Coordinates of C-alpha atoms in Angstrom, one line a residue:
Chain A
X1 CA 31.3 185.9 103.0
X2 CA 32.1 184.5 106.8
X3 CA 35.3 185.2 108.4
X4 CA 37.8 182.4 107.0
X5 CA 39.5 181.8 110.5
X6 CA 36.6 181.0 112.1
X7 CA 34.7 179.0 109.8
X8 CA 38.1 176.8 109.8
X9 CA 37.8 176.9 113.8
X10 CA 34.4 175.4 113.4
X11 CA 35.2 172.8 111.0
X12 CA 38.2 171.7 113.4
X13 CA 35.4 170.6 115.6
X14 CA 33.9 168.6 113.5
X15 CA 33.8 164.5 114.2
X16 CA 35.6 164.1 110.7
X17 CA 38.1 166.4 111.3
X18 CA 38.5 165.2 114.6
X19 CA 42.9 165.0 115.8
X20 CA 43.3 167.3 113.1
X21 CA 45.3 170.4 113.6
X22 CA 43.7 174.4 113.2
X23 CA 46.4 174.2 110.2
X24 CA 45.3 170.7 108.9
X25 CA 41.8 172.0 108.9
X26 CA 42.0 174.7 107.0
X27 CA 43.6 171.9 104.0
X28 CA 40.3 170.9 104.0
X29 CA 38.7 174.8 103.9
X30 CA 40.8 175.0 101.0
X31 CA 39.5 172.7 98.7
X32 CA 35.8 173.7 99.9
X33 CA 33.1 176.4 98.7
X34 CA 31.2 178.1 100.7
X35 CA 27.5 177.7 98.8
X36 CA 23.5 178.9 100.3
X37 CA 19.9 176.6 99.7
X38 CA 16.6 178.2 100.5
X39 CA 14.5 176.3 102.5
X40 CA 12.7 172.9 100.5
X41 CA 15.8 172.9 98.4
X42 CA 16.6 169.7 97.2
X43 CA 19.9 168.5 98.3
X44 CA 20.5 165.3 96.8
X45 CA 18.4 162.5 95.8
X46 CA 18.4 159.1 96.4
X47 CA 20.1 157.4 93.6
X48 CA 22.1 160.2 92.3
X49 CA 26.0 159.9 91.5
X50 CA 27.5 160.8 95.1
X51 CA 29.8 162.9 94.5
X52 CA 30.3 166.1 96.7
X53 CA 30.2 166.4 100.9
X54 CA 27.9 168.5 102.8
X55 CA 28.8 170.5 106.1
X56 CA 25.9 172.2 107.6
X57 CA 26.7 175.2 109.2
X58 CA 23.3 177.3 109.4
X59 CA 20.1 176.4 109.0
X60 CA 18.0 172.3 108.9
X61 CA 18.7 169.3 107.0
X62 CA 16.0 166.3 106.7
X63 CA 17.0 163.0 105.5
X64 CA 14.4 161.0 103.8
X65 CA 14.2 157.2 102.4
X66 CA 12.0 156.1 100.5
X67 CA 9.7 158.8 102.0
X68 CA 10.2 157.3 105.1
X69 CA 12.1 160.1 107.5
X70 CA 15.1 158.7 108.9
X71 CA 16.7 162.0 110.8
X72 CA 16.8 165.8 111.0
X73 CA 20.2 167.5 111.3
X74 CA 21.3 170.5 112.0
X75 CA 24.8 172.8 112.1
X76 CA 27.9 170.9 112.4
X77 CA 26.4 167.9 110.8
X78 CA 27.8 166.0 107.6
X79 CA 26.0 164.7 104.5
X80 CA 27.4 162.8 101.6
X81 CA 30.3 161.6 104.0
X82 CA 30.7 158.6 101.6
X83 CA 31.6 159.8 99.0
X84 CA 34.7 161.2 99.8
X85 CA 36.4 157.7 99.8
X86 CA 35.7 157.7 96.4
X87 CA 32.9 154.5 96.4
X88 CA 31.6 156.1 93.4
X89 CA 27.8 154.9 94.5
X90 CA 25.0 156.8 94.7
X91 CA 23.7 158.9 97.0
X92 CA 21.2 156.4 99.5
X93 CA 19.2 158.6 100.8
X94 CA 17.5 162.2 99.8
X95 CA 18.3 165.1 102.5
X96 CA 16.0 168.5 101.8
X97 CA 16.5 171.4 103.6
X98 CA 14.1 172.6 106.2
X99 CA 15.1 175.9 106.5
X100 CA 17.1 178.2 104.6
X101 CA 20.9 176.6 104.5
X102 CA 24.3 177.5 104.7
X103 CA 26.6 175.1 103.8
X104 CA 30.9 173.8 102.5
X105 CA 30.4 171.9 99.4
X106 CA 33.2 169.2 99.2
X107 CA 34.5 168.2 95.5
X108 CA 35.2 164.0 96.3
X109 CA 37.9 164.3 93.0
X110 CA 39.4 167.0 94.9
X111 CA 39.6 165.1 98.3
X112 CA 40.9 161.5 96.6
X113 CA 43.5 163.9 95.3
X114 CA 44.3 164.6 98.4
X115 CA 44.7 161.4 100.2
X116 CA 46.7 160.7 96.8
X117 CA 48.5 163.1 97.9
X118 CA 49.2 160.9 100.9
X119 CA 48.5 164.7 102.6
X120 CA 48.0 164.5 106.8
X121 CA 44.9 165.6 107.2
X122 CA 43.0 163.8 104.3
X123 CA 44.2 160.7 106.0
X124 CA 43.3 161.7 109.3
X125 CA 39.8 162.6 107.9
X126 CA 39.5 159.1 106.1
X127 CA 40.6 157.8 109.1
X128 CA 37.1 158.9 110.9
X129 CA 35.2 158.1 108.4
X130 CA 36.3 154.9 108.9
X131 CA 36.1 154.8 112.1
X132 CA 32.1 156.7 112.3
X133 CA 30.9 154.0 108.9
X134 CA 31.9 151.2 111.6
X135 CA 29.8 152.6 114.2
X136 CA 26.8 153.1 111.9
X137 CA 27.4 149.3 111.0
X138 CA 27.6 148.0 114.3
X139 CA 24.1 150.0 115.3
X140 CA 22.6 148.5 112.4
X141 CA 24.1 144.9 112.6
X142 CA 22.2 145.3 116.6
X143 CA 19.1 146.6 114.6
X144 CA 19.0 144.0 112.2
X145 CA 19.2 141.0 115.1
X146 CA 16.9 143.1 117.2
X147 CA 14.1 142.5 113.8
X148 CA 15.3 139.2 113.3
X149 CA 14.7 137.8 116.5
X150 CA 11.9 139.5 116.6
X151 CA 10.1 138.5 114.0
X152 CA 11.1 134.7 113.8
X153 CA 10.4 134.3 117.8
X154 CA 6.9 135.4 117.0
X155 CA 6.7 132.9 114.0
X156 CA 8.4 129.8 116.1
X157 CA 6.1 129.3 119.1
X158 CA 3.1 128.2 117.0
X159 CA 4.5 126.6 114.0
X160 CA 6.6 125.3 116.9
X161 CA 4.2 123.9 118.1
X162 CA 2.5 122.7 115.9
X163 CA 5.5 120.2 114.6
X164 CA 5.3 119.0 118.4
X165 CA 1.5 118.0 117.9
X166 CA 2.4 116.3 114.7
X167 CA 5.5 114.2 115.8
X168 CA 3.2 113.1 118.2
X169 CA 0.5 112.2 115.4
X170 CA -2.7 112.8 117.9
Chain B
X1 CA -1.0 118.5 147.0
X2 CA -5.6 118.2 146.7
X3 CA -6.9 117.1 143.4
X4 CA -6.2 120.7 141.8
X5 CA -2.8 120.2 142.1
X6 CA -2.1 117.1 141.2
X7 CA -3.9 117.8 138.3
X8 CA -1.5 120.8 137.5
X9 CA 1.4 118.6 137.9
X10 CA 0.3 115.5 135.5
X11 CA -0.5 118.9 133.0
X12 CA 2.9 120.0 133.4
X13 CA 4.8 116.9 133.2
X14 CA 3.1 115.5 129.9
X15 CA 3.9 118.7 128.8
X16 CA 7.5 119.1 129.5
X17 CA 7.9 115.4 127.6
X18 CA 6.5 116.9 125.5
X19 CA 8.2 120.2 125.4
X20 CA 5.6 122.5 124.6
X21 CA 7.1 126.0 125.9
X22 CA 6.1 127.7 128.8
X23 CA 4.4 129.7 126.7
X24 CA 1.9 126.8 125.4
X25 CA 1.8 125.9 128.8
X26 CA 0.5 129.3 130.0
X27 CA -2.2 129.0 127.0
X28 CA -3.6 126.4 127.9
X29 CA -3.7 125.9 131.5
X30 CA -5.6 129.8 132.0
X31 CA -9.4 129.4 132.4
X32 CA -11.3 131.2 129.8
X33 CA -13.4 132.8 132.7
X34 CA -13.5 132.7 136.3
X35 CA -16.6 134.4 138.6
X36 CA -16.9 134.0 141.8
X37 CA -20.4 134.7 143.2
X38 CA -22.7 135.8 146.6
X39 CA -25.3 133.5 146.3
X40 CA -28.1 134.8 149.5
X41 CA -31.4 133.2 150.0
X42 CA -33.9 133.4 153.2
X43 CA -33.6 130.3 155.3
X44 CA -36.4 128.6 156.3
X45 CA -36.8 130.5 159.7
X46 CA -36.9 133.8 158.6
X47 CA -32.3 133.8 158.3
X48 CA -31.1 135.8 155.4
X49 CA -27.8 133.7 154.7
X50 CA -25.0 134.1 151.8
X51 CA -23.3 131.3 150.7
X52 CA -19.9 132.2 148.3
X53 CA -20.5 130.4 145.1
X54 CA -18.1 129.7 141.8
X55 CA -17.9 128.7 138.0
X56 CA -14.7 128.5 136.1
X57 CA -15.0 128.1 132.8
X58 CA -11.8 126.3 131.4
X59 CA -11.7 125.4 127.8
X60 CA -14.2 125.6 124.8
X61 CA -11.6 125.5 121.9
X62 CA -13.3 121.5 121.5
X63 CA -17.1 122.7 122.2
X64 CA -19.2 124.4 125.0
X65 CA -17.9 123.4 128.8
X66 CA -18.9 120.8 130.4
X67 CA -18.4 120.0 133.9
X68 CA -19.8 119.6 137.6
X69 CA -22.3 122.3 140.2
X70 CA -20.5 120.7 143.5
X71 CA -21.7 121.4 146.8
X72 CA -19.3 121.4 149.0
X73 CA -17.6 123.6 152.3
X74 CA -14.3 123.3 151.1
X75 CA -14.9 124.7 147.8
X76 CA -12.9 127.8 146.9
X77 CA -12.1 129.4 143.3
X78 CA -9.0 127.6 143.0
X79 CA -10.7 123.9 143.4
X80 CA -13.3 124.5 140.9
X81 CA -9.7 125.9 138.6
X82 CA -8.0 122.6 138.6
X83 CA -11.2 121.1 138.5
X84 CA -12.3 122.9 135.8
X85 CA -9.0 121.7 133.6
X86 CA -9.5 118.0 134.6
X87 CA -12.8 118.5 132.9
X88 CA -11.1 120.4 129.7
X89 CA -8.3 117.0 129.4
X90 CA -10.9 114.1 130.2
X91 CA -13.6 115.3 127.9
X92 CA -10.5 115.0 125.7
X93 CA -9.3 111.9 125.8
X94 CA -12.9 110.3 125.6
X95 CA -13.7 112.4 122.4
X96 CA -16.5 114.2 123.6
X97 CA -16.8 117.5 121.5
X98 CA -16.7 119.2 124.9
X99 CA -14.4 121.5 127.1
X100 CA -14.5 121.6 130.9
X101 CA -16.0 124.0 133.8
X102 CA -16.1 123.2 137.2
X103 CA -18.8 125.0 140.0
X104 CA -20.5 125.1 142.5
X105 CA -21.3 126.2 146.2
X106 CA -19.4 126.7 149.1
X107 CA -22.4 125.2 151.2
X108 CA -23.2 122.0 153.3
X109 CA -26.1 120.7 151.9
X110 CA -26.7 118.1 155.0
X111 CA -28.0 121.1 156.8
X112 CA -30.7 123.0 154.8
X113 CA -34.2 121.9 154.6
X114 CA -35.5 120.6 150.5
X115 CA -37.2 124.8 150.0
X116 CA -34.0 125.5 151.3
X117 CA -31.8 123.5 148.6
X118 CA -34.1 124.6 146.1
X119 CA -33.7 128.2 146.5
X120 CA -30.4 128.5 146.5
X121 CA -29.8 126.5 143.4
X122 CA -32.1 128.3 141.2
X123 CA -30.1 131.8 142.5
X124 CA -27.1 130.3 141.6
X125 CA -28.7 129.8 138.3
X126 CA -30.0 133.0 138.1
X127 CA -26.3 134.7 139.3
X128 CA -24.7 132.1 135.9
X129 CA -27.5 132.1 133.5
X130 CA -25.9 134.6 131.2
X131 CA -22.9 132.1 131.2
X132 CA -24.8 128.7 130.8
X133 CA -26.2 127.5 127.8
X134 CA -26.1 124.5 125.9
X135 CA -23.7 126.0 123.6
X136 CA -21.6 128.0 126.1
X137 CA -21.2 125.9 129.7
X138 CA -23.3 123.0 130.2
X139 CA -23.5 122.4 134.4
X140 CA -23.8 118.4 135.7
X141 CA -24.1 116.9 138.8
X142 CA -21.3 116.7 141.2
X143 CA -19.7 116.0 144.9
X144 CA -23.4 116.1 147.0
X145 CA -25.4 117.3 143.8
X146 CA -28.3 115.0 142.0
X147 CA -30.8 114.2 139.3
X148 CA -33.6 116.5 141.4
X149 CA -31.0 119.5 141.3
X150 CA -29.8 119.5 137.8
X151 CA -34.2 119.6 137.3
X152 CA -34.4 122.9 139.4
X153 CA -30.9 124.1 137.1
X154 CA -33.1 122.9 133.9
X155 CA -35.5 125.0 134.7
X156 CA -34.4 128.1 136.1
X157 CA -32.7 129.0 133.1
X158 CA -35.2 127.9 131.3
X159 CA -37.9 131.0 132.2
X160 CA -34.7 133.2 130.8
X161 CA -34.4 131.5 127.0
X162 CA -37.3 129.5 126.7
X163 CA -37.1 125.7 127.5
X164 CA -33.4 124.5 127.1
X165 CA -33.1 120.6 128.9
X166 CA -29.9 121.0 126.6
X167 CA -28.7 123.3 129.0
X168 CA -27.8 121.0 131.6
X169 CA -27.1 116.5 132.5
X170 CA -27.6 114.3 134.7
X171 CA -31.2 115.0 134.8
X172 CA -34.3 112.7 136.3
X173 CA -35.2 110.0 133.8
X174 CA -38.7 111.7 133.6
X175 CA -37.4 114.6 132.6
X176 CA -35.4 114.7 129.6
X177 CA -32.3 112.7 131.4
X178 CA -30.8 110.0 129.8
X179 CA -31.1 106.3 130.1
X180 CA -28.0 104.7 131.6
X181 CA -26.1 107.8 131.9
X182 CA -26.6 106.9 136.3
X183 CA -24.9 103.1 135.4
X184 CA -22.2 105.4 132.9
X185 CA -19.1 106.1 135.0
X186 CA -18.8 102.5 136.9
X187 CA -20.0 100.5 133.3
X188 CA -17.0 102.8 131.6
X189 CA -14.4 102.0 134.6
X190 CA -15.2 97.6 133.4
X191 CA -14.9 97.9 130.1
X192 CA -11.9 99.7 130.7
X193 CA -11.3 97.3 132.8
X194 CA -11.9 94.1 130.2
X195 CA -9.4 96.2 127.5
X196 CA -5.5 96.3 130.0
X197 CA -6.5 93.1 131.1
X198 CA -6.6 91.6 127.7
X199 CA -3.6 93.8 127.5
X200 CA -1.9 92.0 129.7
X201 CA -3.8 88.1 128.6
X202 CA -6.2 88.3 131.9
X203 CA -9.8 87.5 131.4
X204 CA -11.7 89.5 133.5
X205 CA -13.2 86.4 134.6
X206 CA -11.9 85.5 138.5
X207 CA -10.0 88.5 138.3
X208 CA -9.7 89.7 142.0
X209 CA -11.0 92.5 142.8
X210 CA -11.3 95.5 145.9
X211 CA -12.5 98.2 145.7
X212 CA -12.6 101.0 148.2
X213 CA -16.6 103.3 147.9
X214 CA -19.6 102.3 147.4
X215 CA -21.7 105.1 146.0
X216 CA -23.0 105.2 142.5
X217 CA -19.9 104.9 141.0
X218 CA -18.3 101.7 143.4
X219 CA -22.0 99.7 143.6
X220 CA -22.2 100.1 140.6
X221 CA -19.0 98.1 139.1
X222 CA -18.5 95.9 141.7
X223 CA -23.0 95.0 140.1
X224 CA -21.2 94.8 137.0
X225 CA -17.9 93.2 137.6
X226 CA -20.2 90.7 139.7
X227 CA -21.7 90.0 136.7
X228 CA -18.8 89.4 134.0
X229 CA -16.9 86.7 136.8
X230 CA -14.7 89.1 138.7
X231 CA -14.4 87.5 142.4
X232 CA -14.9 90.8 145.0
X233 CA -12.4 89.8 147.7
X234 CA -12.4 93.4 149.4
X235 CA -15.0 96.6 149.7
X236 CA -15.5 99.4 152.2
X237 CA -17.4 102.9 152.3
X238 CA -17.1 105.2 154.4
X239 CA -17.7 103.7 157.5
X240 CA -16.3 99.8 157.3
X241 CA -16.9 96.7 155.0
X242 CA -16.1 93.0 154.5
X243 CA -13.2 91.4 152.7
X244 CA -13.0 87.7 152.1
X245 CA -9.7 85.9 149.8
X246 CA -12.6 82.9 148.9
X247 CA -14.4 85.4 147.1
X248 CA -17.1 87.9 148.7
X249 CA -21.0 87.3 148.0
X250 CA -21.9 90.3 146.3
X251 CA -26.5 90.3 145.7
X252 CA -26.0 89.1 149.2
X253 CA -23.5 92.5 150.2
X254 CA -25.8 94.8 148.4
X255 CA -29.6 93.0 150.2
X256 CA -27.1 94.0 153.0
X257 CA -26.2 97.6 152.0
X258 CA -30.1 98.0 151.0
X259 CA -31.2 96.6 154.2
X260 CA -28.6 98.5 156.7
X261 CA -28.0 101.6 154.7
X262 CA -24.1 100.4 154.6
X263 CA -21.4 97.6 154.4
X264 CA -20.7 97.3 157.9
X265 CA -22.0 94.6 160.1
X266 CA -21.7 92.6 156.9
X267 CA -21.2 88.7 158.3
X268 CA -19.8 87.3 154.8
X269 CA -15.9 87.5 155.8
X270 CA -13.3 89.8 157.8
X271 CA -14.1 93.0 159.1
X272 CA -12.1 95.6 156.8
X273 CA -12.0 99.5 157.0
X274 CA -11.5 101.6 153.8
X275 CA -7.5 101.4 153.8
X276 CA -7.0 98.0 154.4
X277 CA -8.9 97.2 151.3
X278 CA -6.0 99.0 149.8
X279 CA -3.7 97.0 150.1
X280 CA -6.1 93.7 150.0
X281 CA -4.4 90.9 147.9
X282 CA -6.0 91.4 144.9
X283 CA -5.5 91.3 141.1
X284 CA -7.1 94.7 140.3
X285 CA -7.9 97.4 142.5
X286 CA -10.4 100.6 142.0
X287 CA -10.2 103.8 144.5
X288 CA -14.0 104.9 144.1
X289 CA -15.0 107.0 147.6
X290 CA -12.7 110.5 147.2
X291 CA -9.4 111.8 146.1
X292 CA -5.9 111.1 147.9
X293 CA -6.4 108.0 149.1
X294 CA -3.1 106.2 147.8
X295 CA -0.1 108.3 148.9
X296 CA 3.3 108.1 149.7
X297 CA 2.5 106.6 152.6
X298 CA 0.3 103.0 151.6
X299 CA 1.5 102.9 147.7
X300 CA 4.1 100.6 148.5
X301 CA 1.7 98.4 150.1
X302 CA -0.9 98.3 147.3
X303 CA -0.3 94.4 146.1
X304 CA -2.5 94.9 143.1
X305 CA -1.4 94.7 139.3
X306 CA -3.7 97.4 138.6
X307 CA -5.5 100.3 139.5
X308 CA -8.5 102.0 137.7
X309 CA -8.7 105.5 139.2
X310 CA -12.3 105.2 139.9
X311 CA -12.8 108.8 141.8
X312 CA -11.5 112.1 140.5
X313 CA -7.5 112.0 141.8
X314 CA -7.3 109.1 144.9
X315 CA -3.1 108.5 143.4
X316 CA -0.9 111.4 144.8
X317 CA 2.1 111.8 142.0
X318 CA 4.0 110.7 145.4
X319 CA 1.4 107.8 145.2
X320 CA 1.7 107.5 141.3
X321 CA 5.7 107.5 140.6
X322 CA 5.8 104.7 143.4
X323 CA 3.0 102.4 141.2
X324 CA 5.4 103.9 138.0
X325 CA 8.7 102.3 139.9
X326 CA 6.7 99.2 141.3
X327 CA 5.1 98.5 137.5
X328 CA 1.9 98.7 138.4
X329 CA -0.6 100.2 136.2
X330 CA -2.3 103.2 137.2
X331 CA -5.1 103.5 134.0
X332 CA -6.0 106.9 135.1
X333 CA -9.2 109.5 136.2
X334 CA -8.7 110.9 133.0
X335 CA -9.6 107.3 131.2
X336 CA -10.9 105.5 134.2
X337 CA -14.1 107.3 135.2
X338 CA -14.8 109.5 132.0
X339 CA -17.8 107.7 131.2
X340 CA -20.1 109.8 132.9
X341 CA -18.8 112.4 130.6
X342 CA -19.6 110.6 127.7
X343 CA -23.0 109.9 128.6
X344 CA -23.6 112.5 130.1
X345 CA -22.8 113.6 126.2
X346 CA -25.4 111.2 124.8
X347 CA -28.3 113.1 126.8
X348 CA -27.0 116.6 125.5
X349 CA -27.1 115.5 122.0
X350 CA -30.5 113.7 122.6
X351 CA -32.3 116.3 124.9
X352 CA -30.7 118.8 121.1
X353 CA -32.0 115.9 118.8
X354 CA -35.6 115.9 121.5
X355 CA -35.0 111.8 120.2
X356 CA -34.3 109.3 123.9
X357 CA -31.8 106.3 122.9
X358 CA -32.4 103.4 124.2
X359 CA -30.4 101.7 126.9
X360 CA -28.5 99.1 124.6
X361 CA -27.6 102.1 122.4
X362 CA -26.2 104.2 125.5
X363 CA -23.7 101.6 126.2
X364 CA -23.1 100.3 123.1
X365 CA -21.9 104.1 122.2
X366 CA -20.1 104.1 125.4
X367 CA -18.1 101.0 125.4
X368 CA -17.2 102.4 121.7
X369 CA -15.5 106.0 123.9
X370 CA -14.1 104.0 126.6
X371 CA -12.4 101.5 124.0
X372 CA -11.2 103.8 121.3
X373 CA -10.0 106.2 124.1
X374 CA -8.9 103.3 125.6
X375 CA -6.4 102.5 122.4
X376 CA -5.6 105.9 121.5
X377 CA -3.8 105.7 125.0
X378 CA -2.8 102.5 125.4
X379 CA -0.4 103.2 122.2
X380 CA 0.8 106.7 122.7
X381 CA 1.9 104.8 125.9
X382 CA 3.6 101.8 124.4
X383 CA 5.4 104.1 121.1
X384 CA 6.4 106.3 124.0
X385 CA 7.1 103.9 126.9
X386 CA 4.8 106.8 129.2
X387 CA 2.8 105.8 131.8
X388 CA -1.0 105.5 131.0
X389 CA -1.2 108.8 132.9
X390 CA 1.4 111.1 131.6
X391 CA -0.2 109.5 127.7
X392 CA -3.7 110.1 128.6
X393 CA -2.5 113.4 129.2
X394 CA -0.1 113.8 126.0
X395 CA -3.5 112.9 124.0
X396 CA -5.4 115.7 125.9
X397 CA -3.2 118.3 124.8
X398 CA -1.9 117.0 121.6
X399 CA -6.4 117.5 120.8
X400 CA -7.1 120.8 123.0
X401 CA -3.9 122.3 121.1
X402 CA -4.8 120.5 117.8
X403 CA -8.0 122.9 117.9
X404 CA -6.6 125.9 119.2
X405 CA -4.6 126.1 116.7
X406 CA -7.1 125.2 114.4
X407 CA -9.6 128.2 115.9
X408 CA -6.4 130.4 115.8
X409 CA -5.3 131.6 118.9

């Protein structure tokens, strides 16, 4: 078992813990449980109910969707943060251990209880999550517009020309 | 602005009116292939001379590429490129199934002997035969090249590819040439003239016309218009000419030209220069000499109601604009003088089928092709309120564009 103080310190450096005091990070640590996973283990699979947050303490994880690799993440990265918001949804992607892993697991239900009790640490984390999410959403929007633009441009020039030719009824 | 540059200018004017977009403009304007050669021959005196040669193949979406081979010291790749594109639009306007090409050799042929010219022509074919052919690129006569040069081209090409009369047009009548090819451009002009006069309710008989240039095109047109009862009031070649408001005696004029090798000194009127012909008091002006003779400087003084472009590019774009403002009807080169390439197409068809058409058939088919082309251009001009030239370019862009899109980019 790792040194608890050290872990709390590491936790307070995570993006979702930004602005938390060491004491507030300790609150998150209290509801978390340390766990391990061997190489090649599936941490969760696309479509599973999403009810835990995973924090990678050691090792590497690959995130895939429909067989396509989306990202490789390592120490300090957080998986399944959406579940903390109580969306009650399912996993949007699959996470597979690329190496042996050390993880912190947080039960969403326990976190949501803290939110419900107006725990300052939990509320700060929710605010941080909202920021992370909105940044991601923005990036996705931009990517989407880029893709739509590219597609429509390619099709439009010939189609426009054909329309002009038929308008002029040559 | 030379004829090649003017062609691009007119093309862009039409393309912008159609709003086809910059990338489609580039697609349609860019040549398929252009080559530059060094054509070397041994002169009769043993000297070795090297001349630059060119062939630009502009577009083949509508068929094998078609265009003249000219021997002229001023020819360069830019000129060839512009004139190749002009051929693409011209063949499209008269709807013959050809694309456009142009080329030749930068040489002053009058300085070469017949034998030297033959060696030069054969060498040019040696260096281009792999890109020519009845289904690829079909050359024809142009400035300073004639049926004899076409015969050499056919012969040299046939050494590589077997008997191939359809590789070139404008051949001598005794060697797979077409009846009616000689007079085709002039005859085509007269068909167009009748059509446009009909549109403004004027009979050809009694119409007063002036002609600049008395070469193949000008002289044929003069003879045919005279036969139709039109009245020639001014005519000149590069050395001079004659004007007579009461009408020039055309048979006597031809006799004089035959005897003297030119129009200068003909006494059936007062002497006049080529420039004066352009501003003569007449109904129809036929510039049939060289390009760029009607400019910003003289266009305002033109008194004709109709300008029929017998030459390629006689009106500069500036002159064209002045005519548009003045209400002078300009029948553009790509329509007016397309009779030549139309009968070249008939020659190619006869060669491919190993048949010979009678002249009556050639002329009848030519009349139909010219009338159809004029009707389509006039219709676009009326419906879209565009000058005939812009309408003709729009029609050409439409036909080439359709073929390009259907075949796939």
